[in-house]
Amino acid sequence: MKRLVVIPCKNEAKSIRKTLKQLESEDVLVCDGGSKDTSLRICREMGVDYKRCKSGYGKVILEGMKYACEMGYEQVIVMDCESHTFSEIEPFLNSGADVIAGLRASEKKPWYRKVITQVGRKMMPNGVKTEIVDISNGFRAYSIEFVKYILSLKDMDKIPSYTFNSIVAFYSDGWKVQQFPMTYIGGKSGLTPYELFKAWTFRVNYKIQRPVVIEPPIEPTLEDVVAFLRLHHGNAFDSVIKNRRKRG
């Protein structure tokens, strides 16, 4: 299976080299959202492709997804530089699932980060559900069919960064989902209380988009027409048939 590993990046010079060394046998695209450090120089030194993107976590992932579609990849893996280990998802990549999602079973977090996570999991848009338990976790693999579906949704590029993985998780309902246990290495976070408030408000008010299903036109057979007439006209239809046969 032809697969692409997409790595969102913004000022990851301290961790990106270690991350890229895990992926020496994989096709990798680093999607950079405006790094001011030496992240992209490290990519060049290691011979890894990178793409300059609009700033924002969700936006850079979408750019990686678009690139994967253009280049004919069949699967897209998204992993963060300092928090994810490729060897944990690798055994699950050929399962045939459309979404393979990491599940952080035990997280060593400060108490306030645990509160944020628990509250965030409950802030789901109305009328949606998902099999994915760790909805805010960004360590996932997607089939290219699911990727194309996500890219077809209106205004995906306007979703706040903190909420992006959650919204994508909600859209996995109805697709084949598999989860895998993973460890989580906590890294830096630029989230502010105001950004969290905006993200949660967006998630609650977000109207899940349902695909328009266009049924193919029905071409009735003679048997279908006869069945319809018998259902709605009963004895009258039988009488017409009998009279026609008598005249014939």
PDB file of C-alpha atoms in Angstrom:
ATOM      1  CA  MET A   1       0.000   0.000   0.000  1.00  0.00           C
ATOM      2  CA  LYS A   2       1.341   3.406  -0.967  1.00  0.00           C
ATOM      3  CA  ARG A   3       1.188   5.558   2.150  1.00  0.00           C
ATOM      4  CA  LEU A   4       2.297   9.030   3.163  1.00  0.00           C
ATOM      5  CA  VAL A   5       3.239  10.238   6.643  1.00  0.00           C
ATOM      6  CA  VAL A   6       2.178  13.850   7.175  1.00  0.00           C
ATOM      7  CA  ILE A   7       3.945  15.711   9.977  1.00  0.00           C
ATOM      8  CA  PRO A   8       2.488  19.051  11.094  1.00  0.00           C
ATOM      9  CA  CYS A   9       5.340  21.355  12.014  1.00  0.00           C
ATOM     10  CA  LYS A  10       5.907  24.749  13.539  1.00  0.00           C
ATOM     11  CA  ASN A  11       9.204  25.416  15.300  1.00  0.00           C
ATOM     12  CA  GLU A  12       9.970  21.748  15.973  1.00  0.00           C
ATOM     13  CA  ALA A  13      13.754  21.944  15.630  1.00  0.00           C
ATOM     14  CA  LYS A  14      14.302  20.263  18.995  1.00  0.00           C
ATOM     15  CA  SER A  15      12.320  17.139  18.114  1.00  0.00           C
ATOM     16  CA  ILE A  16      11.917  16.836  14.339  1.00  0.00           C
ATOM     17  CA  ARG A  17      15.233  15.109  13.669  1.00  0.00           C
ATOM     18  CA  LYS A  18      14.398  12.323  16.127  1.00  0.00           C
ATOM     19  CA  THR A  19      10.928  11.972  14.595  1.00  0.00           C
ATOM     20  CA  LEU A  20      12.222  11.781  11.024  1.00  0.00           C
ATOM     21  CA  LYS A  21      14.744   9.094  11.945  1.00  0.00           C
ATOM     22  CA  GLN A  22      11.782   6.840  12.808  1.00  0.00           C
ATOM     23  CA  LEU A  23      10.510   7.219   9.255  1.00  0.00           C
ATOM     24  CA  GLU A  24      13.548   6.538   7.087  1.00  0.00           C
ATOM     25  CA  SER A  25      11.717   3.836   5.112  1.00  0.00           C
ATOM     26  CA  GLU A  26       8.486   5.862   4.707  1.00  0.00           C
ATOM     27  CA  ASP A  27       7.324   8.590   2.329  1.00  0.00           C
ATOM     28  CA  VAL A  28       7.165  11.714   4.476  1.00  0.00           C
ATOM     29  CA  LEU A  29       5.843  15.222   3.965  1.00  0.00           C
ATOM     30  CA  VAL A  30       6.513  17.852   6.619  1.00  0.00           C
ATOM     31  CA  CYS A  31       3.761  20.479   6.462  1.00  0.00           C
ATOM     32  CA  ASP A  32       5.139  23.647   7.972  1.00  0.00           C
ATOM     33  CA  GLY A  33       2.889  26.341   9.354  1.00  0.00           C
ATOM     34  CA  GLY A  34       5.450  29.141   9.581  1.00  0.00           C
ATOM     35  CA  SER A  35       8.509  27.903  11.473  1.00  0.00           C
ATOM     36  CA  LYS A  36      11.029  30.566  12.497  1.00  0.00           C
ATOM     37  CA  ASP A  37      13.652  28.106  13.750  1.00  0.00           C
ATOM     38  CA  THR A  38      15.802  25.563  11.888  1.00  0.00           C
ATOM     39  CA  SER A  39      13.060  22.945  11.370  1.00  0.00           C
ATOM     40  CA  LEU A  40      13.045  23.182   7.574  1.00  0.00           C
ATOM     41  CA  ARG A  41      16.835  23.262   7.375  1.00  0.00           C
ATOM     42  CA  ILE A  42      16.878  19.947   9.228  1.00  0.00           C
ATOM     43  CA  CYS A  43      14.358  18.555   6.711  1.00  0.00           C
ATOM     44  CA  ARG A  44      16.625  19.619   3.841  1.00  0.00           C
ATOM     45  CA  GLU A  45      19.669  18.080   5.511  1.00  0.00           C
ATOM     46  CA  MET A  46      17.820  14.779   5.928  1.00  0.00           C
ATOM     47  CA  GLY A  47      16.404  14.831   2.388  1.00  0.00           C
ATOM     48  CA  VAL A  48      12.789  15.000   3.573  1.00  0.00           C
ATOM     49  CA  ASP A  49      10.124  16.771   1.509  1.00  0.00           C
ATOM     50  CA  TYR A  50       8.402  19.728   3.111  1.00  0.00           C
ATOM     51  CA  LYS A  51       5.626  22.101   2.161  1.00  0.00           C
ATOM     52  CA  ARG A  52       5.102  25.638   3.400  1.00  0.00           C
ATOM     53  CA  CYS A  53       1.459  26.025   4.390  1.00  0.00           C
ATOM     54  CA  LYS A  54      -0.906  28.512   5.917  1.00  0.00           C
ATOM     55  CA  SER A  55      -0.456  28.671   9.653  1.00  0.00           C
ATOM     56  CA  GLY A  56      -2.769  26.556  11.776  1.00  0.00           C
ATOM     57  CA  TYR A  57      -2.693  22.908  12.826  1.00  0.00           C
ATOM     58  CA  GLY A  58      -5.809  21.907  10.907  1.00  0.00           C
ATOM     59  CA  LYS A  59      -4.757  23.843   7.810  1.00  0.00           C
ATOM     60  CA  VAL A  60      -1.378  22.124   7.509  1.00  0.00           C
ATOM     61  CA  ILE A  61      -2.971  18.673   7.860  1.00  0.00           C
ATOM     62  CA  LEU A  62      -5.460  19.519   5.113  1.00  0.00           C
ATOM     63  CA  GLU A  63      -2.578  20.578   2.861  1.00  0.00           C
ATOM     64  CA  GLY A  64      -0.907  17.237   3.498  1.00  0.00           C
ATOM     65  CA  MET A  65      -4.136  15.429   2.651  1.00  0.00           C
ATOM     66  CA  LYS A  66      -4.493  17.346  -0.616  1.00  0.00           C
ATOM     67  CA  TYR A  67      -0.918  16.483  -1.550  1.00  0.00           C
ATOM     68  CA  ALA A  68      -1.560  12.785  -0.837  1.00  0.00           C
ATOM     69  CA  CYS A  69      -4.569  12.800  -3.168  1.00  0.00           C
ATOM     70  CA  GLU A  70      -2.637  14.570  -5.927  1.00  0.00           C
ATOM     71  CA  MET A  71       0.257  12.093  -5.699  1.00  0.00           C
ATOM     72  CA  GLY A  72      -1.891   8.947  -5.710  1.00  0.00           C
ATOM     73  CA  TYR A  73      -1.328   7.747  -2.138  1.00  0.00           C
ATOM     74  CA  GLU A  74      -3.733   5.171  -0.704  1.00  0.00           C
ATOM     75  CA  GLN A  75      -3.292   5.966   2.984  1.00  0.00           C
ATOM     76  CA  VAL A  76      -2.360   9.037   5.029  1.00  0.00           C
ATOM     77  CA  ILE A  77      -0.778   8.839   8.483  1.00  0.00           C
ATOM     78  CA  VAL A  78      -0.732  11.976  10.619  1.00  0.00           C
ATOM     79  CA  MET A  79       1.650  12.149  13.582  1.00  0.00           C
ATOM     80  CA  ASP A  80       3.064  14.946  15.716  1.00  0.00           C
ATOM     81  CA  CYS A  81       6.766  15.474  16.172  1.00  0.00           C
ATOM     82  CA  GLU A  82       7.347  15.121  19.872  1.00  0.00           C
ATOM     83  CA  SER A  83       4.281  13.200  21.045  1.00  0.00           C
ATOM     84  CA  HIS A  84       3.954  10.155  18.757  1.00  0.00           C
ATOM     85  CA  THR A  85       5.960   7.023  17.962  1.00  0.00           C
ATOM     86  CA  PHE A  86       5.484   5.527  14.490  1.00  0.00           C
ATOM     87  CA  SER A  87       6.216   1.946  15.558  1.00  0.00           C
ATOM     88  CA  GLU A  88       3.015   1.959  17.645  1.00  0.00           C
ATOM     89  CA  ILE A  89       0.693   2.502  14.678  1.00  0.00           C
ATOM     90  CA  GLU A  90       2.695   0.554  12.099  1.00  0.00           C
ATOM     91  CA  PRO A  91       1.331  -2.958  12.960  1.00  0.00           C
ATOM     92  CA  PHE A  92      -2.239  -1.717  12.349  1.00  0.00           C
ATOM     93  CA  LEU A  93      -1.758   0.031   9.012  1.00  0.00           C
ATOM     94  CA  ASN A  94      -2.835  -2.938   6.870  1.00  0.00           C
ATOM     95  CA  SER A  95      -6.021  -3.692   8.837  1.00  0.00           C
ATOM     96  CA  GLY A  96      -8.285  -2.345   6.097  1.00  0.00           C
ATOM     97  CA  ALA A  97      -9.838   0.269   8.390  1.00  0.00           C
ATOM     98  CA  ASP A  98     -10.701   3.703   7.022  1.00  0.00           C
ATOM     99  CA  VAL A  99      -9.668   5.386  10.273  1.00  0.00           C
ATOM    100  CA  ILE A 100      -6.986   4.007  12.594  1.00  0.00           C
ATOM    101  CA  ALA A 101      -6.975   6.093  15.756  1.00  0.00           C
ATOM    102  CA  GLY A 102      -4.555   6.218  18.653  1.00  0.00           C
ATOM    103  CA  LEU A 103      -5.916   5.714  22.160  1.00  0.00           C
ATOM    104  CA  ARG A 104      -3.913   7.194  25.005  1.00  0.00           C
ATOM    105  CA  ALA A 105      -4.654   4.664  27.728  1.00  0.00           C
ATOM    106  CA  SER A 106      -2.595   6.274  30.462  1.00  0.00           C
ATOM    107  CA  GLU A 107      -1.498   9.842  30.194  1.00  0.00           C
ATOM    108  CA  LYS A 108       0.926  11.508  32.561  1.00  0.00           C
ATOM    109  CA  LYS A 109      -0.590  14.963  32.585  1.00  0.00           C
ATOM    110  CA  PRO A 110      -0.998  17.746  35.108  1.00  0.00           C
ATOM    111  CA  TRP A 111      -4.444  17.663  36.716  1.00  0.00           C
ATOM    112  CA  TYR A 112      -5.624  20.734  34.790  1.00  0.00           C
ATOM    113  CA  ARG A 113      -4.757  19.099  31.434  1.00  0.00           C
ATOM    114  CA  LYS A 114      -6.803  16.044  32.453  1.00  0.00           C
ATOM    115  CA  VAL A 115      -9.771  18.307  33.246  1.00  0.00           C
ATOM    116  CA  ILE A 116      -9.437  19.994  29.842  1.00  0.00           C
ATOM    117  CA  THR A 117      -9.387  16.605  28.095  1.00  0.00           C
ATOM    118  CA  GLN A 118     -12.435  15.253  29.942  1.00  0.00           C
ATOM    119  CA  VAL A 119     -14.489  18.395  29.387  1.00  0.00           C
ATOM    120  CA  GLY A 120     -13.441  18.511  25.739  1.00  0.00           C
ATOM    121  CA  ARG A 121     -14.640  14.948  25.125  1.00  0.00           C
ATOM    122  CA  LYS A 122     -18.129  15.907  26.264  1.00  0.00           C
ATOM    123  CA  MET A 123     -18.424  18.968  24.040  1.00  0.00           C
ATOM    124  CA  MET A 124     -19.779  17.135  21.009  1.00  0.00           C
ATOM    125  CA  PRO A 125     -21.966  18.752  18.340  1.00  0.00           C
ATOM    126  CA  ASN A 126     -25.631  17.846  18.507  1.00  0.00           C
ATOM    127  CA  GLY A 127     -26.712  14.691  16.729  1.00  0.00           C
ATOM    128  CA  VAL A 128     -23.290  13.148  16.231  1.00  0.00           C
ATOM    129  CA  LYS A 129     -21.517  10.075  17.523  1.00  0.00           C
ATOM    130  CA  THR A 130     -18.184   8.396  16.991  1.00  0.00           C
ATOM    131  CA  GLU A 131     -16.485   5.129  17.865  1.00  0.00           C
ATOM    132  CA  ILE A 132     -13.248   7.004  18.479  1.00  0.00           C
ATOM    133  CA  VAL A 133     -12.696   7.368  22.219  1.00  0.00           C
ATOM    134  CA  ASP A 134      -9.699   9.711  22.236  1.00  0.00           C
ATOM    135  CA  ILE A 135     -11.320  12.230  19.915  1.00  0.00           C
ATOM    136  CA  SER A 136      -8.756  15.018  20.325  1.00  0.00           C
ATOM    137  CA  ASN A 137      -5.766  12.782  19.653  1.00  0.00           C
ATOM    138  CA  GLY A 138      -4.074  13.534  16.311  1.00  0.00           C
ATOM    139  CA  PHE A 139      -2.185  10.251  15.866  1.00  0.00           C
ATOM    140  CA  ARG A 140      -4.245   8.595  13.133  1.00  0.00           C
ATOM    141  CA  ALA A 141      -4.168   6.917   9.749  1.00  0.00           C
ATOM    142  CA  TYR A 142      -6.830   7.504   7.107  1.00  0.00           C
ATOM    143  CA  SER A 143      -7.785   5.684   3.932  1.00  0.00           C
ATOM    144  CA  ILE A 144      -7.618   7.912   0.870  1.00  0.00           C
ATOM    145  CA  GLU A 145     -11.398   7.482   0.441  1.00  0.00           C
ATOM    146  CA  PHE A 146     -11.969   8.975   3.891  1.00  0.00           C
ATOM    147  CA  VAL A 147      -9.441  11.733   3.149  1.00  0.00           C
ATOM    148  CA  LYS A 148     -11.320  12.699  -0.021  1.00  0.00           C
ATOM    149  CA  TYR A 149     -14.549  12.733   1.979  1.00  0.00           C
ATOM    150  CA  ILE A 150     -13.065  15.115   4.559  1.00  0.00           C
ATOM    151  CA  LEU A 151     -11.689  17.389   1.844  1.00  0.00           C
ATOM    152  CA  SER A 152     -15.125  17.565   0.224  1.00  0.00           C
ATOM    153  CA  LEU A 153     -16.730  19.051   3.348  1.00  0.00           C
ATOM    154  CA  LYS A 154     -17.451  22.748   3.356  1.00  0.00           C
ATOM    155  CA  ASP A 155     -15.298  25.118   5.437  1.00  0.00           C
ATOM    156  CA  MET A 156     -13.070  22.435   6.971  1.00  0.00           C
ATOM    157  CA  ASP A 157     -10.174  24.886   6.786  1.00  0.00           C
ATOM    158  CA  LYS A 158     -11.996  27.232   9.169  1.00  0.00           C
ATOM    159  CA  ILE A 159     -12.129  24.788  12.068  1.00  0.00           C
ATOM    160  CA  PRO A 160     -10.028  25.945  15.068  1.00  0.00           C
ATOM    161  CA  SER A 161      -6.787  24.011  15.458  1.00  0.00           C
ATOM    162  CA  TYR A 162      -7.603  22.579  18.878  1.00  0.00           C
ATOM    163  CA  THR A 163     -10.930  21.255  17.594  1.00  0.00           C
ATOM    164  CA  PHE A 164      -9.798  19.916  14.197  1.00  0.00           C
ATOM    165  CA  ASN A 165      -9.106  16.324  15.279  1.00  0.00           C
ATOM    166  CA  SER A 166     -12.393  16.193  17.168  1.00  0.00           C
ATOM    167  CA  ILE A 167     -14.462  17.272  14.169  1.00  0.00           C
ATOM    168  CA  VAL A 168     -12.708  14.740  11.929  1.00  0.00           C
ATOM    169  CA  ALA A 169     -13.443  12.050  14.535  1.00  0.00           C
ATOM    170  CA  PHE A 170     -17.158  12.870  14.418  1.00  0.00           C
ATOM    171  CA  TYR A 171     -17.173  12.310  10.658  1.00  0.00           C
ATOM    172  CA  SER A 172     -15.794   8.786  11.090  1.00  0.00           C
ATOM    173  CA  ASP A 173     -19.262   7.518  12.015  1.00  0.00           C
ATOM    174  CA  GLY A 174     -20.294   4.963   9.398  1.00  0.00           C
ATOM    175  CA  TRP A 175     -16.709   4.252   8.320  1.00  0.00           C
ATOM    176  CA  LYS A 176     -14.600   1.289   9.445  1.00  0.00           C
ATOM    177  CA  VAL A 177     -12.697   2.395  12.554  1.00  0.00           C
ATOM    178  CA  GLN A 178      -9.905   0.682  14.475  1.00  0.00           C
ATOM    179  CA  GLN A 179      -8.147   1.956  17.570  1.00  0.00           C
ATOM    180  CA  PHE A 180      -4.711   1.102  18.873  1.00  0.00           C
ATOM    181  CA  PRO A 181      -3.083   1.624  22.277  1.00  0.00           C
ATOM    182  CA  MET A 182      -0.341   4.222  22.333  1.00  0.00           C
ATOM    183  CA  THR A 183       1.864   6.081  24.727  1.00  0.00           C
ATOM    184  CA  TYR A 184       1.808   9.848  24.876  1.00  0.00           C
ATOM    185  CA  ILE A 185       4.824  12.045  25.448  1.00  0.00           C
ATOM    186  CA  GLY A 186       3.595  15.402  26.622  1.00  0.00           C
ATOM    187  CA  GLY A 187       5.161  18.350  24.867  1.00  0.00           C
ATOM    188  CA  LYS A 188       4.828  22.078  24.771  1.00  0.00           C
ATOM    189  CA  SER A 189       1.394  23.596  24.346  1.00  0.00           C
ATOM    190  CA  GLY A 190       0.571  27.079  23.117  1.00  0.00           C
ATOM    191  CA  LEU A 191      -3.077  26.853  24.124  1.00  0.00           C
ATOM    192  CA  THR A 192      -4.524  29.733  26.107  1.00  0.00           C
ATOM    193  CA  PRO A 193      -7.801  29.678  28.056  1.00  0.00           C
ATOM    194  CA  TYR A 194      -9.317  31.998  25.431  1.00  0.00           C
ATOM    195  CA  GLU A 195      -8.343  29.664  22.568  1.00  0.00           C
ATOM    196  CA  LEU A 196      -9.820  26.712  24.455  1.00  0.00           C
ATOM    197  CA  PHE A 197     -13.050  28.637  25.000  1.00  0.00           C
ATOM    198  CA  LYS A 198     -13.290  29.483  21.288  1.00  0.00           C
ATOM    199  CA  ALA A 199     -12.624  25.869  20.303  1.00  0.00           C
ATOM    200  CA  TRP A 200     -15.217  24.406  22.673  1.00  0.00           C
ATOM    201  CA  THR A 201     -17.821  26.969  21.623  1.00  0.00           C
ATOM    202  CA  PHE A 202     -17.193  26.090  17.994  1.00  0.00           C
ATOM    203  CA  ARG A 203     -17.511  22.373  18.684  1.00  0.00           C
ATOM    204  CA  VAL A 204     -20.840  22.708  20.481  1.00  0.00           C
ATOM    205  CA  ASN A 205     -22.356  24.947  17.797  1.00  0.00           C
ATOM    206  CA  TYR A 206     -20.918  23.096  14.811  1.00  0.00           C
ATOM    207  CA  LYS A 207     -23.551  21.683  12.494  1.00  0.00           C
ATOM    208  CA  ILE A 208     -22.387  18.308  11.255  1.00  0.00           C
ATOM    209  CA  GLN A 209     -22.578  18.164   7.470  1.00  0.00           C
ATOM    210  CA  ARG A 210     -24.362  15.204   6.000  1.00  0.00           C
ATOM    211  CA  PRO A 211     -23.464  14.109   2.474  1.00  0.00           C
ATOM    212  CA  VAL A 212     -26.160  14.520  -0.127  1.00  0.00           C
ATOM    213  CA  VAL A 213     -27.138  11.050  -1.300  1.00  0.00           C
ATOM    214  CA  ILE A 214     -28.459  11.045  -4.847  1.00  0.00           C
ATOM    215  CA  GLU A 215     -30.318   7.841  -5.580  1.00  0.00           C
ATOM    216  CA  PRO A 216     -29.903   6.453  -9.083  1.00  0.00           C
ATOM    217  CA  PRO A 217     -33.047   6.743 -11.263  1.00  0.00           C
ATOM    218  CA  ILE A 218     -35.381   3.746 -11.109  1.00  0.00           C
ATOM    219  CA  GLU A 219     -36.147   2.008 -14.355  1.00  0.00           C
ATOM    220  CA  PRO A 220     -39.348  -0.002 -13.744  1.00  0.00           C
ATOM    221  CA  THR A 221     -39.878  -3.340 -15.440  1.00  0.00           C
ATOM    222  CA  LEU A 222     -43.213  -4.631 -16.757  1.00  0.00           C
ATOM    223  CA  GLU A 223     -43.519  -6.748 -13.609  1.00  0.00           C
ATOM    224  CA  ASP A 224     -43.105  -3.596 -11.484  1.00  0.00           C
ATOM    225  CA  VAL A 225     -45.916  -1.844 -13.388  1.00  0.00           C
ATOM    226  CA  VAL A 226     -48.257  -4.832 -13.009  1.00  0.00           C
ATOM    227  CA  ALA A 227     -47.477  -5.051  -9.280  1.00  0.00           C
ATOM    228  CA  PHE A 228     -48.238  -1.338  -8.866  1.00  0.00           C
ATOM    229  CA  LEU A 229     -51.580  -1.589 -10.697  1.00  0.00           C
ATOM    230  CA  ARG A 230     -52.642  -4.656  -8.709  1.00  0.00           C
ATOM    231  CA  LEU A 231     -51.735  -2.903  -5.452  1.00  0.00           C
ATOM    232  CA  HIS A 232     -53.640   0.295  -6.172  1.00  0.00           C
ATOM    233  CA  HIS A 233     -56.503  -0.889  -8.428  1.00  0.00           C
ATOM    234  CA  GLY A 234     -57.045  -4.481  -7.345  1.00  0.00           C
ATOM    235  CA  ASN A 235     -60.123  -6.110  -8.889  1.00  0.00           C
ATOM    236  CA  ALA A 236     -60.582  -3.328 -11.432  1.00  0.00           C
ATOM    237  CA  PHE A 237     -57.222  -4.125 -12.951  1.00  0.00           C
ATOM    238  CA  ASP A 238     -58.041  -7.858 -13.122  1.00  0.00           C
ATOM    239  CA  SER A 239     -61.354  -7.041 -14.834  1.00  0.00           C
ATOM    240  CA  VAL A 240     -59.573  -5.005 -17.494  1.00  0.00           C
ATOM    241  CA  ILE A 241     -57.236  -7.910 -18.211  1.00  0.00           C
ATOM    242  CA  LYS A 242     -60.127 -10.397 -18.454  1.00  0.00           C
ATOM    243  CA  ASN A 243     -62.076  -8.173 -20.849  1.00  0.00           C
ATOM    244  CA  ARG A 244     -59.038  -7.693 -23.069  1.00  0.00           C
ATOM    245  CA  ARG A 245     -58.520 -11.446 -23.299  1.00  0.00           C
ATOM    246  CA  LYS A 246     -62.194 -12.050 -24.159  1.00  0.00           C
ATOM    247  CA  ARG A 247     -62.044  -9.519 -26.975  1.00  0.00           C
ATOM    248  CA  GLY A 248     -58.797 -11.047 -28.202  1.00  0.00           C
TER     249      GLY A 248
END
